[in-house]
Amino acid sequence: MSSIPEVFLKIKSQYSGFNSTEKKVANFILSRPEKVIYSTISQVAEQLEISDATVFRFCKKIGFKGFQAVKISLAKDFNEENHNSYINKKISDTDDEVTVLHKVFQANISSLNESLHSINPKNIKKAIDFLLNADQIVFYGNGGSGAVAMDAQHKFLRLGMRVSAYTDNHLQLMSAAQLGKNDVMVIISHSGSNLNMINLLEFAKENATKTIGITSFSKSPIDEKVDISLNAISQETEYQFEAFSSRIAHLTIIDALYVNVALKRKELSDTAIQKMRNAITYTKI
């Protein structure tokens, strides 16, 4: 697994929150990191037809002291041979079937690789602790994220835990209003700015319910409101309107939580899984 430049991770995790000028700087760094390494701030600003101060402010926004710090980080982490695995290759109308296949797979692989490097290990441990000690766990999501929530319920139900999932907003509100301080609310949202999910977090705050957020962008409204945030990094191609690669990353985060919880309550998990398997035998000929 290749090492991913820290600059790339910080840009991609915040990309949705950039304005048009900031996206211009971000795209330049992502697509031409080797040029950034050997350029001055004035040369980059001139190339993009913006001011030196704009480039400097962008570097500060993504967590660096300035342009020089970005250059040093890129020089340390960037490997030109692996650059193709970092950048997102857009799907073109002229691509043949096999090319599309490769680009879609590469986008998903890159999303998983980058998400693995971006998730805070301490947050994973805290999330597992929340789940292990919860009276009940409820997963919430809309649209594609709703499918991830349903998958999470399917997995954790195997462990004999009290778990549910809601994708309808009215049912979500009814459920969230009844959660308490010993329960855990897991919010799944690609954008991290879904208003329905933000409203659920208001109920959680009122009821002292513990909250975990799984999103694709750091510093999103949901990311700022939850107790624990687990951020994937999205690798969307032009034709992936439904945030396909982020969904794969979110599913994988759920898998990691599930396996960890199963291992930490192994005896109870093994018993529950066996009961589940026995029950499912009645569905087979």
mmCIF file of C-alpha atoms in Angstrom:
data_model
loop_
_atom_site.group_PDB
_atom_site.id
_atom_site.type_symbol
_atom_site.label_atom_id
_atom_site.label_comp_id
_atom_site.label_asym_id
_atom_site.label_seq_id
_atom_site.Cartn_x
_atom_site.Cartn_y
_atom_site.Cartn_z
ATOM 1 C CA MET A 1 0.000 0.000 0.000
ATOM 2 C CA SER A 2 1.523 3.271 -1.101
ATOM 3 C CA SER A 3 2.068 6.166 1.232
ATOM 4 C CA ILE A 4 -0.253 9.061 0.439
ATOM 5 C CA PRO A 5 0.945 12.670 0.666
ATOM 6 C CA GLU A 6 -0.497 14.420 3.710
ATOM 7 C CA VAL A 7 -1.258 17.434 1.527
ATOM 8 C CA PHE A 8 -3.499 15.306 -0.711
ATOM 9 C CA LEU A 9 -5.403 13.888 2.267
ATOM 10 C CA LYS A 10 -6.024 17.325 3.753
ATOM 11 C CA ILE A 11 -7.192 18.768 0.452
ATOM 12 C CA LYS A 12 -9.549 15.904 -0.367
ATOM 13 C CA SER A 13 -11.036 15.752 3.120
ATOM 14 C CA GLN A 14 -11.985 19.452 2.946
ATOM 15 C CA TYR A 15 -12.649 19.803 -0.778
ATOM 16 C CA SER A 16 -16.428 20.227 -0.569
ATOM 17 C CA GLY A 17 -15.974 23.288 1.632
ATOM 18 C CA PHE A 18 -13.701 25.169 -0.775
ATOM 19 C CA ASN A 19 -14.900 28.114 -2.840
ATOM 20 C CA SER A 20 -14.198 28.224 -6.581
ATOM 21 C CA THR A 21 -10.817 29.937 -6.188
ATOM 22 C CA GLU A 22 -9.704 27.532 -3.482
ATOM 23 C CA LYS A 23 -10.720 24.600 -5.688
ATOM 24 C CA LYS A 24 -8.536 26.059 -8.425
ATOM 25 C CA VAL A 25 -5.523 25.948 -6.078
ATOM 26 C CA ALA A 26 -6.501 22.493 -4.793
ATOM 27 C CA ASN A 27 -6.829 21.054 -8.293
ATOM 28 C CA PHE A 28 -3.459 22.484 -9.299
ATOM 29 C CA ILE A 29 -1.708 20.891 -6.307
ATOM 30 C CA LEU A 30 -3.457 17.542 -6.809
ATOM 31 C CA SER A 31 -2.733 17.365 -10.529
ATOM 32 C CA ARG A 32 0.766 18.929 -10.624
ATOM 33 C CA PRO A 33 2.462 18.354 -7.263
ATOM 34 C CA GLU A 34 5.902 18.061 -8.864
ATOM 35 C CA LYS A 35 5.524 21.577 -10.277
ATOM 36 C CA VAL A 36 4.445 22.939 -6.887
ATOM 37 C CA ILE A 37 7.546 21.473 -5.239
ATOM 38 C CA TYR A 38 9.861 23.394 -7.568
ATOM 39 C CA SER A 39 7.868 26.638 -7.790
ATOM 40 C CA THR A 40 7.698 29.782 -5.696
ATOM 41 C CA ILE A 41 4.389 30.993 -4.323
ATOM 42 C CA SER A 42 4.469 33.821 -6.882
ATOM 43 C CA GLN A 43 4.930 31.374 -9.760
ATOM 44 C CA VAL A 44 1.954 29.297 -8.653
ATOM 45 C CA ALA A 45 -0.183 32.420 -8.152
ATOM 46 C CA GLU A 46 0.773 33.714 -11.595
ATOM 47 C CA GLN A 47 -0.046 30.368 -13.205
ATOM 48 C CA LEU A 48 -3.502 30.406 -11.597
ATOM 49 C CA GLU A 49 -4.005 34.151 -12.129
ATOM 50 C CA ILE A 50 -4.620 34.806 -8.443
ATOM 51 C CA SER A 51 -2.699 36.653 -5.725
ATOM 52 C CA ASP A 52 0.135 35.309 -3.598
ATOM 53 C CA ALA A 53 -2.040 35.989 -0.542
ATOM 54 C CA THR A 54 -4.792 33.727 -1.891
ATOM 55 C CA VAL A 55 -2.363 30.816 -2.266
ATOM 56 C CA PHE A 56 -0.982 31.485 1.217
ATOM 57 C CA ARG A 57 -4.463 31.579 2.788
ATOM 58 C CA PHE A 58 -5.323 28.297 1.090
ATOM 59 C CA CYS A 59 -2.237 26.634 2.583
ATOM 60 C CA LYS A 60 -3.264 27.916 6.016
ATOM 61 C CA LYS A 61 -6.816 26.681 5.530
ATOM 62 C CA ILE A 62 -5.730 23.082 4.936
ATOM 63 C CA GLY A 63 -3.615 23.095 8.085
ATOM 64 C CA PHE A 64 -0.115 24.219 7.049
ATOM 65 C CA LYS A 65 1.853 27.250 8.229
ATOM 66 C CA GLY A 66 2.221 28.475 4.663
ATOM 67 C CA PHE A 67 3.221 27.628 1.104
ATOM 68 C CA GLN A 68 6.741 26.588 2.098
ATOM 69 C CA ALA A 69 5.349 24.046 4.547
ATOM 70 C CA VAL A 70 3.150 22.596 1.787
ATOM 71 C CA LYS A 71 6.194 22.269 -0.496
ATOM 72 C CA ILE A 72 8.241 20.544 2.207
ATOM 73 C CA SER A 73 5.418 18.096 2.941
ATOM 74 C CA LEU A 74 4.962 17.296 -0.752
ATOM 75 C CA ALA A 75 8.698 16.841 -1.288
ATOM 76 C CA LYS A 76 8.797 14.401 1.615
ATOM 77 C CA ASP A 77 5.739 12.339 0.674
ATOM 78 C CA PHE A 78 5.288 12.625 -3.077
ATOM 79 C CA ASN A 79 6.365 9.737 -5.291
ATOM 80 C CA GLU A 80 5.993 10.469 -8.986
ATOM 81 C CA GLU A 81 5.831 6.764 -9.857
ATOM 82 C CA ASN A 82 2.709 6.360 -7.714
ATOM 83 C CA HIS A 83 1.057 9.611 -8.720
ATOM 84 C CA ASN A 84 -1.469 7.834 -10.939
ATOM 85 C CA SER A 85 -2.849 6.060 -7.870
ATOM 86 C CA TYR A 86 -3.418 9.387 -6.090
ATOM 87 C CA ILE A 87 -5.193 11.332 -8.801
ATOM 88 C CA ASN A 88 -8.749 10.687 -9.841
ATOM 89 C CA LYS A 89 -8.988 9.886 -13.549
ATOM 90 C CA LYS A 90 -12.215 11.259 -14.981
ATOM 91 C CA ILE A 91 -14.417 9.015 -17.043
ATOM 92 C CA SER A 92 -14.792 10.248 -20.604
ATOM 93 C CA ASP A 93 -17.616 9.714 -23.112
ATOM 94 C CA THR A 94 -15.032 8.157 -25.412
ATOM 95 C CA ASP A 95 -13.787 5.566 -22.893
ATOM 96 C CA ASP A 96 -14.427 1.957 -23.829
ATOM 97 C CA GLU A 97 -15.972 -0.553 -21.440
ATOM 98 C CA VAL A 98 -12.693 -1.895 -20.092
ATOM 99 C CA THR A 99 -11.302 1.599 -19.501
ATOM 100 C CA VAL A 100 -14.432 2.544 -17.539
ATOM 101 C CA LEU A 101 -14.087 -0.669 -15.546
ATOM 102 C CA HIS A 102 -10.504 0.174 -14.606
ATOM 103 C CA LYS A 103 -11.285 3.800 -13.722
ATOM 104 C CA VAL A 104 -14.231 2.875 -11.490
ATOM 105 C CA PHE A 105 -12.206 0.204 -9.702
ATOM 106 C CA GLN A 106 -9.258 2.570 -9.293
ATOM 107 C CA ALA A 107 -11.491 5.282 -7.834
ATOM 108 C CA ASN A 108 -12.839 2.843 -5.250
ATOM 109 C CA ILE A 109 -9.396 1.436 -4.438
ATOM 110 C CA SER A 110 -7.993 4.939 -4.019
ATOM 111 C CA SER A 111 -10.889 5.936 -1.782
ATOM 112 C CA LEU A 112 -10.279 2.956 0.506
ATOM 113 C CA ASN A 113 -6.526 3.543 0.600
ATOM 114 C CA GLU A 114 -6.838 7.241 1.342
ATOM 115 C CA SER A 115 -9.618 6.734 3.887
ATOM 116 C CA LEU A 116 -7.485 4.217 5.766
ATOM 117 C CA HIS A 117 -4.738 6.816 6.107
ATOM 118 C CA SER A 118 -7.111 9.616 7.097
ATOM 119 C CA ILE A 119 -9.133 7.940 9.876
ATOM 120 C CA ASN A 120 -7.952 8.818 13.363
ATOM 121 C CA PRO A 121 -7.113 5.518 15.177
ATOM 122 C CA LYS A 122 -8.119 7.073 18.520
ATOM 123 C CA ASN A 123 -11.569 7.799 17.138
ATOM 124 C CA ILE A 124 -11.963 4.195 15.993
ATOM 125 C CA LYS A 125 -11.164 2.982 19.514
ATOM 126 C CA LYS A 126 -13.618 5.451 21.064
ATOM 127 C CA ALA A 127 -16.343 4.450 18.606
ATOM 128 C CA ILE A 128 -15.874 0.765 19.417
ATOM 129 C CA ASP A 129 -16.106 1.564 23.123
ATOM 130 C CA PHE A 130 -19.360 3.474 22.520
ATOM 131 C CA LEU A 131 -20.843 0.547 20.603
ATOM 132 C CA LEU A 132 -19.768 -2.080 23.126
ATOM 133 C CA ASN A 133 -21.409 -0.229 26.007
ATOM 134 C CA ALA A 134 -24.595 0.893 24.265
ATOM 135 C CA ASP A 135 -28.045 -0.206 25.401
ATOM 136 C CA GLN A 136 -29.089 0.176 21.790
ATOM 137 C CA ILE A 137 -27.443 1.333 18.564
ATOM 138 C CA VAL A 138 -29.389 3.145 15.846
ATOM 139 C CA PHE A 139 -28.032 3.836 12.360
ATOM 140 C CA TYR A 140 -29.418 6.728 10.306
ATOM 141 C CA GLY A 141 -28.925 7.661 6.662
ATOM 142 C CA ASN A 142 -30.770 8.998 3.614
ATOM 143 C CA GLY A 143 -30.432 7.890 0.008
ATOM 144 C CA GLY A 144 -27.217 5.980 -0.653
ATOM 145 C CA SER A 145 -26.202 6.485 2.973
ATOM 146 C CA GLY A 146 -29.478 4.838 3.967
ATOM 147 C CA ALA A 147 -28.307 1.677 2.213
ATOM 148 C CA VAL A 148 -25.133 1.791 4.324
ATOM 149 C CA ALA A 149 -27.249 2.208 7.485
ATOM 150 C CA MET A 150 -29.322 -0.854 6.567
ATOM 151 C CA ASP A 151 -26.157 -2.865 5.925
ATOM 152 C CA ALA A 152 -24.848 -1.822 9.354
ATOM 153 C CA GLN A 153 -28.044 -3.016 11.019
ATOM 154 C CA HIS A 154 -27.789 -6.334 9.184
ATOM 155 C CA LYS A 155 -24.242 -6.860 10.433
ATOM 156 C CA PHE A 156 -24.650 -5.835 14.065
ATOM 157 C CA LEU A 157 -27.922 -7.748 14.397
ATOM 158 C CA ARG A 158 -25.848 -10.886 13.890
ATOM 159 C CA LEU A 159 -24.027 -10.145 17.147
ATOM 160 C CA GLY A 160 -27.179 -10.294 19.266
ATOM 161 C CA MET A 161 -27.073 -6.551 19.957
ATOM 162 C CA ARG A 162 -30.091 -4.275 20.172
ATOM 163 C CA VAL A 163 -29.750 -2.444 16.883
ATOM 164 C CA SER A 164 -31.962 -0.769 14.302
ATOM 165 C CA ALA A 165 -31.712 1.442 11.220
ATOM 166 C CA TYR A 166 -33.977 4.138 9.788
ATOM 167 C CA THR A 167 -33.963 5.742 6.336
ATOM 168 C CA ASP A 168 -37.355 7.468 6.389
ATOM 169 C CA ASN A 169 -37.075 10.943 7.915
ATOM 170 C CA HIS A 170 -40.302 10.796 9.933
ATOM 171 C CA LEU A 171 -39.319 7.469 11.467
ATOM 172 C CA GLN A 172 -35.827 8.835 12.065
ATOM 173 C CA LEU A 173 -37.230 11.757 14.047
ATOM 174 C CA MET A 174 -39.565 9.515 16.050
ATOM 175 C CA SER A 175 -36.714 7.148 16.861
ATOM 176 C CA ALA A 176 -34.162 9.822 17.732
ATOM 177 C CA ALA A 177 -36.567 11.563 20.109
ATOM 178 C CA GLN A 178 -36.743 8.409 22.229
ATOM 179 C CA LEU A 179 -33.026 7.681 22.564
ATOM 180 C CA GLY A 180 -31.295 8.194 25.909
ATOM 181 C CA LYS A 181 -27.879 8.711 27.427
ATOM 182 C CA ASN A 182 -26.973 5.020 27.237
ATOM 183 C CA ASP A 183 -27.774 4.745 23.530
ATOM 184 C CA VAL A 184 -25.623 5.444 20.457
ATOM 185 C CA MET A 185 -26.727 7.280 17.336
ATOM 186 C CA VAL A 186 -24.648 6.585 14.211
ATOM 187 C CA ILE A 187 -25.131 9.197 11.486
ATOM 188 C CA ILE A 188 -24.025 8.292 7.952
ATOM 189 C CA SER A 189 -23.791 11.106 5.401
ATOM 190 C CA HIS A 190 -21.541 11.509 2.377
ATOM 191 C CA SER A 191 -21.660 15.311 2.376
ATOM 192 C CA GLY A 192 -21.768 15.724 6.141
ATOM 193 C CA SER A 193 -24.296 18.516 5.620
ATOM 194 C CA ASN A 194 -27.605 16.632 5.298
ATOM 195 C CA LEU A 195 -30.183 18.745 7.149
ATOM 196 C CA ASN A 196 -32.237 15.711 8.218
ATOM 197 C CA MET A 197 -29.199 14.208 9.905
ATOM 198 C CA ILE A 198 -28.278 17.524 11.546
ATOM 199 C CA ASN A 199 -31.784 17.725 13.035
ATOM 200 C CA LEU A 200 -31.351 14.247 14.527
ATOM 201 C CA LEU A 201 -28.194 15.415 16.259
ATOM 202 C CA GLU A 202 -30.204 18.130 17.998
ATOM 203 C CA PHE A 203 -32.308 15.407 19.633
ATOM 204 C CA ALA A 204 -29.132 13.579 20.594
ATOM 205 C CA LYS A 205 -27.796 16.692 22.269
ATOM 206 C CA GLU A 206 -31.023 17.201 24.232
ATOM 207 C CA ASN A 207 -31.076 13.571 25.381
ATOM 208 C CA ALA A 208 -27.310 13.231 26.010
ATOM 209 C CA THR A 209 -27.229 10.421 23.430
ATOM 210 C CA LYS A 210 -23.742 9.447 22.274
ATOM 211 C CA THR A 211 -23.111 10.133 18.585
ATOM 212 C CA ILE A 212 -20.816 8.789 15.872
ATOM 213 C CA GLY A 213 -20.606 10.390 12.433
ATOM 214 C CA ILE A 214 -19.410 8.674 9.266
ATOM 215 C CA THR A 215 -18.926 11.240 6.482
ATOM 216 C CA SER A 216 -16.625 11.930 3.538
ATOM 217 C CA PHE A 217 -15.460 15.399 4.523
ATOM 218 C CA SER A 218 -13.834 16.756 7.651
ATOM 219 C CA LYS A 219 -15.043 20.044 9.133
ATOM 220 C CA SER A 220 -18.555 19.417 7.806
ATOM 221 C CA PRO A 221 -21.546 20.465 9.969
ATOM 222 C CA ILE A 222 -22.158 16.862 11.045
ATOM 223 C CA ASP A 223 -18.465 16.305 11.680
ATOM 224 C CA GLU A 224 -18.460 19.292 14.036
ATOM 225 C CA LYS A 225 -21.559 18.171 15.964
ATOM 226 C CA VAL A 226 -20.913 14.470 16.650
ATOM 227 C CA ASP A 227 -18.935 13.108 19.597
ATOM 228 C CA ILE A 228 -16.769 10.957 17.325
ATOM 229 C CA SER A 229 -16.128 11.491 13.613
ATOM 230 C CA LEU A 230 -14.882 8.843 11.204
ATOM 231 C CA ASN A 231 -14.078 10.486 7.883
ATOM 232 C CA ALA A 232 -13.649 8.609 4.646
ATOM 233 C CA ILE A 233 -12.158 10.316 1.612
ATOM 234 C CA SER A 234 -14.221 10.311 -1.545
ATOM 235 C CA GLN A 235 -12.816 9.621 -5.015
ATOM 236 C CA GLU A 236 -15.695 10.601 -7.268
ATOM 237 C CA THR A 237 -15.573 10.366 -11.031
ATOM 238 C CA GLU A 238 -17.656 12.598 -13.271
ATOM 239 C CA TYR A 239 -20.371 9.981 -13.693
ATOM 240 C CA GLN A 240 -20.558 8.825 -10.076
ATOM 241 C CA PHE A 241 -23.446 11.056 -9.084
ATOM 242 C CA GLU A 242 -24.413 8.839 -6.140
ATOM 243 C CA ALA A 243 -21.084 9.127 -4.342
ATOM 244 C CA PHE A 244 -20.235 5.531 -5.206
ATOM 245 C CA SER A 245 -16.672 5.348 -3.945
ATOM 246 C CA SER A 246 -17.503 7.047 -0.657
ATOM 247 C CA ARG A 247 -20.245 4.481 -0.109
ATOM 248 C CA ILE A 248 -17.651 1.713 -0.480
ATOM 249 C CA ALA A 249 -15.441 3.461 2.091
ATOM 250 C CA HIS A 250 -18.367 3.921 4.499
ATOM 251 C CA LEU A 251 -19.313 0.251 4.194
ATOM 252 C CA THR A 252 -15.713 -0.674 4.957
ATOM 253 C CA ILE A 253 -15.668 1.531 8.062
ATOM 254 C CA ILE A 254 -18.831 -0.280 9.228
ATOM 255 C CA ASP A 255 -17.102 -3.620 8.552
ATOM 256 C CA ALA A 256 -14.102 -2.568 10.659
ATOM 257 C CA LEU A 257 -16.358 -1.520 13.550
ATOM 258 C CA TYR A 258 -18.352 -4.755 13.277
ATOM 259 C CA VAL A 259 -15.320 -7.042 13.337
ATOM 260 C CA ASN A 260 -13.768 -5.176 16.264
ATOM 261 C CA VAL A 261 -16.975 -5.352 18.301
ATOM 262 C CA ALA A 262 -17.431 -9.034 17.451
ATOM 263 C CA LEU A 263 -13.910 -9.850 18.620
ATOM 264 C CA LYS A 264 -14.248 -7.912 21.868
ATOM 265 C CA ARG A 265 -17.438 -9.752 22.866
ATOM 266 C CA LYS A 266 -16.421 -13.006 21.212
ATOM 267 C CA GLU A 267 -18.349 -15.499 23.329
ATOM 268 C CA LEU A 268 -21.599 -13.539 23.094
ATOM 269 C CA SER A 269 -21.005 -12.894 19.392
ATOM 270 C CA ASP A 270 -20.314 -16.553 18.605
ATOM 271 C CA THR A 271 -23.497 -17.621 20.392
ATOM 272 C CA ALA A 272 -25.598 -14.999 18.613
ATOM 273 C CA ILE A 273 -24.145 -15.825 15.193
ATOM 274 C CA GLN A 274 -24.854 -19.530 15.702
ATOM 275 C CA LYS A 275 -28.474 -18.772 16.654
ATOM 276 C CA MET A 276 -28.762 -16.612 13.567
ATOM 277 C CA ARG A 277 -27.369 -19.347 11.332
ATOM 278 C CA ASN A 278 -29.772 -21.893 12.844
ATOM 279 C CA ALA A 279 -32.701 -19.570 12.186
ATOM 280 C CA ILE A 280 -31.677 -18.931 8.586
ATOM 281 C CA THR A 281 -31.602 -22.681 7.855
ATOM 282 C CA TYR A 282 -35.401 -22.559 7.872
ATOM 283 C CA THR A 283 -35.247 -20.417 4.715
ATOM 284 C CA LYS A 284 -33.328 -23.053 2.759
ATOM 285 C CA ILE A 285 -34.542 -26.184 0.973
#
